XYZ file of C-alpha atoms in Angstrom:
692
model
C -79.212 -35.242 -50.706
C -78.395 -31.809 -49.375
C -76.184 -28.895 -50.422
C -73.713 -29.705 -53.192
C -70.164 -28.578 -53.887
C -68.578 -28.362 -57.339
C -67.682 -32.084 -57.283
C -69.659 -33.481 -54.385
C -72.706 -33.363 -52.156
C -73.705 -33.788 -48.523
C -76.243 -36.498 -47.671
C -78.672 -36.566 -44.741
C -81.970 -38.140 -43.666
C -85.075 -37.681 -41.513
C -86.759 -40.220 -39.254
C -89.937 -40.035 -37.181
C -88.456 -40.823 -33.782
C -85.459 -39.073 -32.189
C -82.842 -41.624 -31.132
C -79.223 -41.732 -30.026
C -78.393 -44.480 -32.502
C -79.659 -44.732 -36.082
C -78.932 -47.244 -38.862
C -80.217 -46.209 -42.297
C -79.558 -47.551 -45.817
C -77.424 -45.446 -48.142
C -78.026 -47.513 -51.269
C -77.148 -50.705 -53.099
C -73.583 -51.455 -54.091
C -73.144 -54.327 -56.526
C -70.527 -55.199 -59.132
C -68.327 -52.159 -58.439
C -64.833 -52.598 -57.069
C -64.158 -50.614 -53.922
C -61.358 -50.050 -51.468
C -62.149 -48.997 -47.906
C -60.695 -48.166 -44.508
C -62.410 -49.783 -41.496
C -61.715 -50.214 -37.775
C -60.688 -53.803 -37.158
C -59.734 -52.880 -33.576
C -61.025 -50.120 -31.339
C -57.837 -48.163 -31.992
C -56.709 -49.233 -35.487
C -58.010 -49.271 -39.046
C -56.923 -51.216 -42.080
C -57.746 -51.771 -45.741
C -60.586 -53.883 -47.080
C -61.634 -54.431 -50.711
C -64.716 -55.901 -52.316
C -67.375 -55.512 -54.999
C -70.697 -55.243 -53.158
C -72.424 -53.929 -50.054
C -72.140 -57.388 -48.532
C -68.363 -57.001 -48.531
C -68.345 -53.735 -46.575
C -67.061 -54.027 -43.005
C -68.495 -52.488 -39.824
C -67.011 -49.204 -38.641
C -65.920 -48.220 -42.164
C -64.424 -44.720 -42.219
C -64.007 -44.269 -45.966
C -65.016 -45.994 -49.209
C -63.492 -45.321 -52.628
C -65.401 -46.725 -55.626
C -63.481 -47.597 -58.790
C -64.167 -45.792 -62.064
C -65.289 -47.655 -65.191
C -64.637 -47.460 -68.930
C -68.011 -45.833 -69.612
C -67.041 -42.567 -67.948
C -68.075 -43.071 -64.324
C -65.407 -41.344 -62.207
C -63.930 -42.452 -58.895
C -66.423 -41.878 -56.077
C -65.355 -41.136 -52.493
C -67.856 -41.768 -49.676
C -66.966 -40.180 -46.323
C -69.063 -40.576 -43.150
C -68.790 -37.397 -41.078
C -69.658 -35.708 -37.798
C -72.847 -33.662 -37.620
C -73.682 -31.765 -34.490
C -73.290 -34.161 -31.567
C -73.447 -37.254 -33.800
C -70.808 -39.263 -35.635
C -71.310 -41.526 -38.669
C -69.717 -44.685 -40.029
C -70.582 -47.167 -42.771
C -71.429 -50.865 -42.457
C -72.976 -53.747 -44.449
C -76.744 -53.775 -44.927
C -78.782 -55.174 -42.066
C -80.321 -57.881 -44.289
C -77.918 -60.528 -45.600
C -77.162 -60.597 -49.320
C -79.213 -57.536 -50.240
C -76.102 -55.602 -51.379
C -77.033 -52.537 -49.333
C -74.562 -50.269 -47.586
C -75.913 -48.855 -44.319
C -74.897 -45.760 -42.393
C -74.695 -45.822 -38.603
C -75.179 -42.410 -36.933
C -74.672 -42.343 -33.169
C -74.178 -39.862 -30.345
C -72.587 -42.162 -27.779
C -75.120 -41.204 -25.119
C -78.729 -42.285 -24.626
C -79.333 -38.758 -23.324
C -78.513 -37.192 -26.716
C -81.094 -37.889 -29.459
C -82.004 -36.446 -32.831
C -84.204 -37.274 -35.812
C -82.995 -34.982 -38.572
C -79.584 -34.915 -40.248
C -78.366 -32.906 -43.239
C -74.619 -33.503 -43.567
C -73.623 -36.789 -41.947
C -72.244 -38.190 -45.209
C -70.236 -36.590 -47.996
C -69.776 -37.918 -51.542
C -67.108 -36.579 -53.881
C -66.214 -37.525 -57.458
C -63.111 -37.104 -59.561
C -60.775 -38.670 -62.091
C -57.732 -38.915 -59.795
C -58.056 -41.289 -56.801
C -55.169 -39.611 -54.966
C -56.502 -36.084 -55.082
C -60.084 -37.033 -54.229
C -59.695 -37.006 -50.456
C -57.436 -33.957 -50.570
C -60.075 -32.040 -52.495
C -62.842 -33.291 -50.224
C -61.010 -32.170 -47.079
C -60.874 -28.626 -48.438
C -64.674 -28.398 -48.390
C -65.536 -25.943 -45.645
C -66.856 -27.501 -42.453
C -66.326 -31.058 -43.650
C -66.343 -33.497 -40.738
C -66.318 -30.933 -37.953
C -70.007 -31.048 -37.220
C -70.547 -27.628 -38.791
C -72.579 -28.795 -41.746
C -71.963 -27.771 -45.373
C -70.435 -24.417 -46.178
C -68.100 -22.343 -47.937
C -34.751 -42.107 -32.554
C -35.071 -44.939 -29.972
C -38.440 -45.079 -28.356
C -39.983 -47.234 -25.626
C -42.674 -48.780 -27.815
C -45.241 -51.159 -26.410
C -43.688 -53.911 -28.537
C -40.219 -53.325 -27.097
C -39.101 -55.810 -24.451
C -38.141 -54.601 -20.953
C -39.704 -51.200 -21.510
C -38.527 -48.432 -19.179
C -41.394 -46.548 -17.511
C -41.202 -42.893 -16.575
C -44.695 -42.399 -15.100
C -45.765 -42.999 -11.506
C -48.627 -45.509 -11.768
C -50.384 -48.107 -9.638
C -53.275 -50.560 -9.571
C -56.334 -49.655 -7.518
C -55.448 -52.401 -5.022
C -51.831 -51.182 -4.705
C -50.727 -48.804 -1.973
C -50.207 -45.228 -3.197
C -46.440 -45.564 -2.722
C -46.273 -48.460 -5.211
C -44.700 -47.028 -8.383
C -45.593 -49.749 -10.889
C -42.665 -49.524 -13.279
C -42.134 -53.285 -13.247
C -45.483 -54.209 -14.731
C -44.415 -55.303 -18.203
C -46.491 -58.471 -18.748
C -49.233 -58.359 -21.361
C -52.339 -56.699 -19.981
C -50.867 -55.695 -16.626
C -50.510 -51.997 -17.428
C -54.107 -51.507 -18.700
C -55.798 -51.361 -15.260
C -53.071 -49.033 -13.896
C -53.859 -45.382 -13.189
C -51.668 -42.309 -12.935
C -51.117 -41.095 -9.335
C -48.672 -38.240 -9.930
C -47.507 -35.953 -12.728
C -43.900 -36.365 -11.604
C -41.630 -39.163 -12.828
C -40.978 -42.306 -10.771
C -38.115 -42.672 -8.279
C -35.636 -44.145 -10.786
C -35.579 -40.846 -12.641
C -36.037 -38.642 -9.574
C -32.918 -40.168 -7.996
C -30.755 -39.751 -11.119
C -27.509 -37.854 -10.425
C -26.176 -35.584 -13.154
C -22.784 -36.387 -14.676
C -21.296 -33.013 -13.748
C -20.719 -33.637 -10.053
C -20.869 -30.640 -7.763
C -22.790 -28.562 -10.304
C -25.571 -26.666 -8.553
C -28.501 -25.904 -10.875
C -32.073 -26.959 -11.527
C -30.798 -29.738 -13.762
C -28.174 -31.260 -11.464
C -30.469 -34.077 -10.344
C -33.562 -35.970 -11.428
C -35.317 -36.080 -14.787
C -33.957 -32.693 -15.842
C -30.379 -33.867 -15.288
C -31.071 -37.057 -17.209
C -32.439 -35.183 -20.236
C -29.565 -32.669 -20.104
C -26.946 -35.458 -20.007
C -28.733 -37.345 -22.784
C -28.615 -34.377 -25.143
C -25.022 -33.450 -24.267
C -23.619 -36.970 -24.544
C -25.402 -37.731 -27.811
C -25.048 -34.544 -29.831
C -27.523 -35.587 -32.514
C -30.344 -35.932 -29.975
C -32.183 -32.639 -30.436
C -35.567 -33.549 -29.003
C -36.794 -35.947 -26.332
C -40.470 -36.944 -26.248
C -42.252 -38.995 -23.606
C -45.308 -41.241 -23.795
C -48.624 -40.685 -22.092
C -52.186 -41.823 -22.705
C -54.910 -39.342 -23.634
C -56.547 -39.920 -20.241
C -53.208 -39.831 -18.400
C -52.526 -43.550 -18.379
C -54.283 -46.671 -19.762
C -56.648 -46.702 -16.774
C -56.790 -42.909 -16.514
C -56.155 -41.060 -13.229
C -56.606 -42.698 -9.831
C -59.248 -40.942 -7.684
C -58.731 -40.413 -3.978
C -54.952 -40.005 -3.965
C -55.112 -36.757 -1.970
C -52.658 -35.350 -4.536
C -53.661 -31.666 -4.933
C -52.056 -31.514 -8.380
C -54.416 -34.113 -9.858
C -57.728 -32.800 -11.225
C -61.108 -34.153 -10.237
C -61.891 -37.544 -11.776
C -64.282 -40.499 -11.513
C -63.930 -44.143 -12.515
C -66.276 -44.652 -15.460
C -67.182 -48.096 -16.786
C -66.661 -48.111 -20.579
C -69.482 -49.196 -22.830
C -68.841 -50.534 -26.338
C -71.090 -49.375 -29.163
C -72.654 -52.053 -31.439
C -69.964 -51.269 -34.034
C -67.109 -51.667 -31.573
C -68.525 -54.972 -30.344
C -67.851 -56.339 -33.833
C -64.200 -55.344 -33.852
C -61.399 -57.789 -33.075
C -61.140 -59.063 -29.501
C -58.391 -57.058 -27.797
C -56.793 -57.740 -24.412
C -56.304 -54.016 -23.821
C -59.999 -53.292 -24.412
C -61.089 -56.206 -22.212
C -58.920 -55.005 -19.316
C -60.108 -51.419 -19.650
C -63.779 -52.386 -19.843
C -63.464 -54.669 -16.817
C -61.552 -52.167 -14.674
C -62.950 -48.833 -15.816
C -61.174 -45.583 -16.582
C -60.372 -42.826 -14.101
C -61.766 -40.022 -16.276
C -60.903 -36.411 -15.539
C -64.175 -34.530 -15.836
C -64.343 -32.667 -19.179
C -64.768 -29.244 -17.564
C -61.341 -29.637 -15.899
C -59.588 -31.574 -18.671
C -57.281 -28.572 -19.139
C -55.890 -29.177 -15.644
C -54.813 -32.697 -16.655
C -52.677 -31.496 -19.560
C -51.484 -28.305 -17.882
C -50.240 -30.265 -14.872
C -48.616 -33.005 -16.911
C -47.081 -30.888 -19.690
C -45.867 -28.003 -17.533
C -43.865 -30.463 -15.444
C -42.484 -32.235 -18.514
C -41.462 -28.914 -20.071
C -39.752 -27.876 -16.828
C -37.425 -30.901 -16.959
C -36.454 -30.405 -20.612
C -38.960 -32.618 -22.443
C -39.674 -31.290 -25.953
C -42.891 -33.116 -26.820
C -45.166 -36.052 -26.163
C -46.537 -39.139 -27.855
C -50.223 -39.280 -26.947
C -51.461 -42.865 -27.016
C -54.680 -44.778 -26.239
C -56.549 -41.918 -27.911
C -59.780 -43.532 -29.024
C -61.167 -44.233 -25.581
C -63.551 -41.330 -25.021
C -66.355 -42.738 -27.175
C -66.768 -45.546 -24.604
C -67.018 -43.101 -21.677
C -69.372 -40.466 -23.038
C -72.816 -41.484 -21.698
C -72.901 -38.852 -18.898
C -70.947 -36.156 -20.734
C -73.056 -35.073 -23.689
C -71.976 -37.847 -26.015
C -68.784 -38.777 -27.828
C -68.442 -35.599 -29.923
C -68.881 -33.175 -27.012
C -66.546 -35.133 -24.731
C -63.943 -35.335 -27.503
C -64.192 -31.587 -28.175
C -63.478 -30.785 -24.533
C -60.460 -33.055 -24.373
C -58.967 -32.101 -27.731
C -59.356 -28.396 -27.011
C -57.567 -28.855 -23.694
C -54.819 -30.880 -25.366
C -54.420 -28.361 -28.188
C -54.187 -25.405 -25.783
C -51.538 -27.206 -23.769
C -49.538 -28.083 -26.891
C -49.522 -24.433 -27.934
C -48.374 -23.355 -24.489
C -45.729 -25.976 -23.728
C -44.586 -27.753 -26.916
C -44.449 -25.201 -29.742
C -47.948 -25.993 -30.926
C -47.292 -29.363 -32.509
C -44.655 -31.220 -30.483
C -46.844 -34.291 -30.410
C -47.301 -37.676 -32.096
C -50.722 -39.389 -32.085
C -51.223 -43.118 -31.624
C -54.206 -45.471 -31.365
C -56.308 -42.702 -32.922
C -57.812 -44.331 -36.033
C -61.347 -42.981 -36.079
C -63.088 -40.052 -37.697
C -63.883 -38.411 -34.321
C -60.172 -37.795 -33.819
C -59.375 -37.028 -37.444
C -61.959 -34.230 -37.617
C -61.727 -32.890 -34.052
C -58.271 -33.645 -32.701
C -55.860 -32.565 -35.393
C -55.580 -28.814 -34.870
C -52.277 -29.289 -33.042
C -51.472 -32.888 -33.938
C -49.912 -33.110 -37.391
C -48.085 -36.453 -37.083
C -49.682 -39.790 -36.263
C -49.304 -43.526 -36.478
C -51.002 -45.082 -39.511
C -50.647 -48.745 -38.626
C -51.182 -51.246 -35.845
C -48.177 -52.203 -33.716
C -45.006 -53.839 -35.007
C -45.514 -57.337 -33.587
C -42.084 -58.837 -33.005
C -43.225 -62.152 -31.535
C -43.035 -65.395 -33.522
C -46.639 -66.464 -32.955
C -48.875 -67.300 -35.916
C -46.262 -68.059 -38.542
C -47.192 -68.917 -42.133
C -44.711 -71.314 -43.671
C -42.073 -70.208 -41.215
C -42.502 -66.505 -41.978
C -43.873 -63.619 -39.946
C -47.165 -62.904 -41.692
C -48.112 -59.988 -39.411
C -45.172 -58.031 -40.868
C -46.939 -57.948 -44.233
C -50.146 -56.783 -42.523
C -48.252 -53.878 -40.978
C -47.007 -52.577 -44.345
C -50.497 -52.854 -45.837
C -52.105 -51.090 -42.840
C -49.749 -48.136 -43.239
C -49.906 -47.816 -47.028
C -53.694 -47.951 -47.411
C -54.588 -46.023 -44.234
C -52.484 -43.170 -45.621
C -54.975 -42.728 -48.479
C -57.334 -41.213 -45.896
C -55.189 -40.104 -42.975
C -52.389 -38.650 -45.086
C -54.689 -35.781 -46.038
C -55.233 -34.911 -42.378
C -52.008 -35.863 -40.533
C -48.538 -36.823 -41.727
C -48.265 -40.633 -41.727
C -45.912 -42.270 -39.246
C -45.142 -45.957 -40.055
C -44.009 -46.644 -36.475
C -40.867 -48.282 -35.184
C -39.330 -51.690 -35.877
C -36.410 -53.725 -34.502
C -33.226 -53.769 -36.599
C -32.343 -57.345 -35.585
C -35.765 -58.827 -36.382
C -35.877 -61.528 -39.119
C -37.988 -59.130 -41.245
C -35.962 -56.030 -40.361
C -34.842 -55.308 -43.957
C -38.454 -55.646 -45.137
C -39.510 -53.035 -42.569
C -36.498 -50.794 -43.178
C -37.234 -50.638 -46.904
C -40.829 -49.548 -46.320
C -39.803 -46.932 -43.726
C -37.073 -45.582 -46.029
C -39.562 -44.464 -48.684
C -42.586 -43.919 -46.388
C -41.897 -40.183 -46.179
C -42.337 -40.329 -42.404
C -39.956 -40.435 -39.440
C -37.700 -43.449 -38.993
C -37.214 -44.872 -35.532
C -36.416 -48.181 -33.910
C -37.084 -49.878 -30.558
C -34.113 -52.209 -30.363
C -33.200 -53.793 -27.077
C -30.170 -51.985 -25.665
C -27.002 -53.397 -27.216
C -28.848 -55.398 -29.906
C -28.549 -53.478 -33.164
C -27.899 -54.174 -36.843
C -25.665 -51.210 -37.641
C -25.179 -52.268 -41.253
C -28.912 -51.932 -41.817
C -29.220 -48.751 -39.769
C -26.469 -47.097 -41.841
C -28.603 -47.635 -44.951
C -31.333 -45.556 -43.319
C -29.526 -42.918 -41.232
C -26.675 -40.563 -42.107
C -23.697 -39.978 -39.768
C -25.301 -36.829 -38.322
C -28.511 -38.698 -37.431
C -30.595 -37.256 -40.266
C -32.430 -39.354 -42.833
C -33.115 -39.118 -46.564
C -36.856 -38.466 -46.341
C -39.103 -38.458 -49.386
C -41.016 -35.297 -50.293
C -44.448 -36.909 -50.027
C -45.945 -39.835 -48.112
C -46.061 -43.334 -49.591
C -49.311 -44.604 -51.113
C -50.386 -47.778 -52.983
C -49.961 -47.635 -56.760
C -53.070 -47.450 -58.949
C -52.949 -51.090 -59.998
C -53.255 -52.380 -56.428
C -55.684 -49.800 -55.002
C -58.620 -52.175 -55.285
C -56.760 -55.440 -54.718
C -55.993 -57.570 -51.642
C -52.192 -57.747 -51.094
C -52.345 -59.897 -47.937
C -54.458 -62.922 -48.777
C -55.513 -63.176 -52.428
C -52.342 -65.133 -53.246
C -51.484 -63.021 -56.307
C -51.215 -59.276 -55.559
C -47.940 -57.653 -54.547
C -48.073 -54.458 -52.487
C -46.614 -51.656 -54.567
C -46.131 -48.186 -53.078
C -44.902 -44.960 -54.675
C -43.332 -41.739 -53.409
C -41.360 -38.789 -54.733
C -37.937 -37.366 -53.962
C -36.807 -33.978 -55.311
C -35.657 -35.335 -58.679
C -36.567 -39.051 -58.713
C -39.495 -41.313 -58.084
C -39.411 -44.135 -55.550
C -41.217 -47.441 -55.848
C -41.400 -50.153 -53.206
C -42.492 -53.696 -54.023
C -43.366 -56.012 -51.109
C -44.653 -59.588 -51.019
C -47.036 -59.318 -48.056
C -49.154 -62.385 -48.761
C -49.703 -64.660 -45.760
C -52.760 -63.588 -43.827
C -54.835 -60.677 -42.618
C -58.354 -59.776 -41.534
C -60.840 -62.673 -41.458
C -64.506 -61.468 -41.500
C -65.814 -64.824 -40.292
C -63.637 -65.133 -37.195
C -63.474 -61.324 -36.673
C -59.706 -61.328 -36.199
C -56.449 -61.314 -38.114
C -55.696 -64.820 -39.265
C -52.770 -66.574 -40.896
C -53.329 -67.773 -44.475
C -50.277 -69.938 -45.244
C -51.742 -71.088 -48.566
C -51.316 -67.523 -49.868
C -47.696 -67.142 -48.737
C -45.785 -67.975 -51.927
C -43.443 -66.376 -54.489
C -45.057 -63.613 -56.527
C -44.212 -61.868 -59.786
C -45.395 -58.425 -60.755
C -44.718 -55.699 -63.302
C -43.615 -52.201 -62.372
C -42.363 -49.166 -64.197
C -42.211 -45.341 -64.440
C -45.975 -44.976 -64.849
C -46.502 -46.422 -61.349
C -45.042 -43.183 -59.947
C -47.637 -40.407 -59.547
C -45.325 -37.668 -60.830
C -47.948 -34.902 -60.483
C -49.330 -35.856 -57.083
C -46.507 -35.032 -54.697
C -45.901 -32.030 -52.504
C -43.540 -30.770 -55.211
C -44.531 -32.505 -58.471
C -41.804 -33.568 -60.919
C -42.443 -32.515 -64.506
C -41.860 -35.358 -66.962
C -43.170 -33.439 -69.973
C -41.043 -34.350 -72.971
C -39.288 -37.163 -71.064
C -39.345 -40.344 -73.143
C -36.875 -42.550 -71.269
C -36.431 -43.324 -67.545
C -33.481 -44.887 -65.773
C -34.781 -47.490 -63.305
C -32.307 -48.717 -60.667
C -33.164 -51.892 -58.735
C -31.697 -51.744 -55.233
C -31.651 -55.472 -54.448
C -30.471 -56.594 -57.889
C -28.097 -53.612 -58.219
C -29.052 -53.354 -61.894
C -30.164 -50.495 -64.133
C -32.764 -50.653 -66.901
C -33.885 -47.995 -69.358
C -37.663 -47.937 -69.812
C -40.201 -45.851 -71.681
C -43.004 -44.332 -69.601
C -45.390 -47.178 -70.415
C -42.826 -49.999 -70.171
C -42.445 -52.200 -67.099
C -39.860 -54.503 -65.598
C -40.750 -57.932 -64.192
C -39.914 -58.471 -60.516
C -40.218 -61.781 -58.641
C -40.151 -61.894 -54.839
C -40.213 -64.589 -52.184
C -42.683 -64.162 -49.264
C -41.799 -61.105 -47.170
C -39.052 -60.039 -49.543
C -38.898 -56.628 -51.225
C -37.385 -54.587 -54.010
C -36.902 -50.825 -54.200
C -36.817 -48.990 -57.538
C -35.356 -45.545 -58.079
C -36.977 -44.031 -61.185
C -35.160 -41.093 -62.771
C -36.223 -39.145 -65.890
C -33.442 -39.213 -68.509
C -32.389 -35.840 -69.911
C -30.381 -35.238 -73.079
C -27.408 -32.913 -72.728
C -27.731 -30.356 -75.532
C -24.271 -30.113 -77.107
C -23.227 -33.740 -77.334
C -26.655 -35.407 -77.129
C -25.564 -37.498 -74.140
C -28.295 -39.129 -72.046
C -28.035 -38.516 -68.295
C -30.048 -39.312 -65.172
C -29.102 -39.085 -61.476
C -29.659 -42.220 -59.412
C -28.339 -41.355 -55.950
C -26.416 -43.013 -53.118
C -26.851 -46.734 -53.771
C -25.699 -47.636 -50.253
C -28.850 -45.946 -48.913
C -32.294 -47.563 -49.116
C -33.875 -44.306 -50.329
C -31.214 -43.966 -52.989
C -32.729 -40.988 -54.859
C -33.313 -39.030 -51.666
C -29.619 -38.087 -51.636
C -30.017 -35.838 -54.710
C -30.651 -32.366 -53.266
C -29.911 -30.216 -56.321
C -29.409 -30.783 -60.050
C -27.990 -28.303 -62.579
C -27.148 -28.633 -66.270
C -24.570 -26.142 -67.571
C -23.043 -25.442 -70.965
C -19.290 -24.805 -70.742
C -17.482 -22.397 -73.071
C -15.352 -25.157 -74.633
C -18.432 -26.890 -76.065
C -18.547 -29.400 -73.203
C -21.428 -30.133 -70.834
C -21.353 -30.021 -67.052
C -23.869 -31.656 -64.731
C -23.682 -30.478 -61.114
C -25.339 -32.500 -58.365
C -25.742 -31.521 -54.711
C -25.513 -34.687 -52.623
C -26.662 -35.195 -49.034
C -24.839 -38.090 -47.377
C -21.834 -40.230 -48.183
C -21.033 -43.436 -50.038
C -21.367 -44.631 -53.607
C -23.040 -42.003 -55.800
C -24.282 -43.513 -59.045
C -25.643 -41.826 -62.168
C -26.684 -43.085 -65.584
C -24.749 -41.679 -68.553
C -24.807 -42.942 -72.129
C -21.125 -41.983 -72.489
C -18.168 -41.958 -70.122
C -17.495 -38.541 -68.531
C -14.227 -36.818 -69.310
C -13.827 -35.983 -65.611
C -15.574 -36.009 -62.227
C -15.018 -33.495 -59.431
C -16.045 -33.325 -55.777
C -16.158 -29.816 -54.364
C -13.918 -28.676 -57.239
C -11.274 -31.401 -56.838
C -10.938 -34.021 -59.598
C -11.556 -37.574 -58.324
C -11.455 -41.140 -59.644
C -14.651 -42.757 -60.886
C -15.870 -46.049 -62.370
C -17.919 -46.400 -65.537
C -19.585 -49.801 -65.861
C -22.807 -50.733 -67.689
C -23.599 -47.089 -68.434
C -23.381 -46.209 -64.722
C -20.856 -43.738 -63.322
C -19.920 -44.384 -59.687
C -18.123 -41.883 -57.467
C -17.242 -42.329 -53.770
C -18.579 -39.290 -51.879
C -16.992 -38.579 -48.466
C -18.958 -37.317 -45.458
C -18.600 -33.503 -45.375
C -18.772 -33.250 -41.560
C -21.552 -30.723 -41.887
C -25.169 -30.472 -42.946
C -24.201 -28.890 -46.275
C -24.452 -30.812 -49.519
C -21.395 -32.125 -51.310
C -21.065 -30.748 -54.852
C -20.309 -33.402 -57.469
C -19.551 -32.328 -61.070
C -19.690 -34.585 -64.131
C -17.971 -33.200 -67.241
C -18.709 -34.465 -70.750
């Protein structure tokens, strides 16, 4: 062990022989429940739980050990970067010895070392949610410094529209490969120009005869898009970290393209044990046209300056975790990553307001510790797989995997970047399941519907008339009682996630059982025997009231109003009480949990619920005031964002309800007051008064 912090310590080791790849034991792990995040694909991580070192997976990025009744706290184990090396955790090299090993590698046989002092960090605490947050505040953690003080063209979207000019190596330079949409066809392609393809270059602006820079081409298209659809404020475009999947094509005689070479990727021993992936196979077989690190800034300057000039506001940078396979000749994975991320960060600051960027396919600690200076938003789950392959009892088991990926990955990534649960399709058989998780995820909400194929009823429960959404204050995380469980194939655990709005808690319950990672076959696998109805208990204590961005004080609150979105029922529960919920496979329930206050003069119980026509019901409550009127009556004033059926709990019927000062009709049924709130035609909140 090395230098300690108030609640943690750095761990290192010495060996006799300098090497570029070390595997050393950390210690035995036996009979202690753990939850972990590991790379099941080159690009993506997911959750894995167990009780011993034998259960740990290769390429593990984080382990959280459960506390016990004897006083042992939660223990967080984080492999880090040190100097030019990067660490990960894996099972012990000898079967059934319960050891956890640490792999420390440089990514280049030319970069060796024998002494390490801060390649692992261990942190302890009584709150599993604040552990990583506290650890990330430790100076120098993970950065190799050592201890010290809308509609998007997703890859899963059919008939995707390509903007880039790309081609295969065996294609003529004039071939602009927009039509390559079959699986695997785009991976060998390389970028041959920073400018858009001919379909966008030949676009004619809608204002005929107008002479300006934006009268034709991509600039005209973006201008028309924003003018025709007033709620479209920003347009982002996709590009890979290396330009395109296959990088940049050498020998194009294009003076704008920086110097590059085709490098054959090499998988590390850890990556060789990840799931077989068509994208990886194609890239390894065809190589990557890598812009040399010393001129990486020219790649992003050329690409982003052009995009900015035609009105693009930001980019989604994909295929991020590729550099580690290309680093042999360039000082190793850490040094190559530093060069690229610095160039990307500088370009973001210059062209896209510093952080006009979304990260994707970036699930590894190299990126998390080196690439997030400018990138503050990133995907936290594998793709939304819309195809019908691999069904379990007629259901789409991969949809459950997606929700679990996002929820558990956020335990780690949410303390570094803001979690993005990715798009879905509103007409998919599991669309409502996905919509419910996105509604309380705390991240952006976007879809990749085929043009003309939309479920507007569902979309209206997510998006307000002005295009804005009711976003939670925090990011969704698994509840304490399922942190160390397996919600995809133990046949009994329901995924439960929590989040906070301004005045209410949000709980999401999802039956995700039906298949997931299979250690034996090294791939995701259907488990139809696990896909069955489940019952669980949930209540106010599942909400982490003190752990959000703006915590909600429940001191002195004895009763909570719990509204069930699917059942459209309200229950009053004490903090420790729970309600029983039963769900079919790939079904869900959303609970809005609202602390009940007692109005002083008439001792009336009251709690805001929100707009029950919206999936994130409580997100509509923007302000809440309790006032004593001179005539001994009570007034509750609520600021509401959105429109539809506003519902509140009240132990007695109000004497009157007003909207923006005008008295309106209301219903009072089963202790719930319902008022129809109109759309205000502005971004301001509607003021709703309840008089008692």
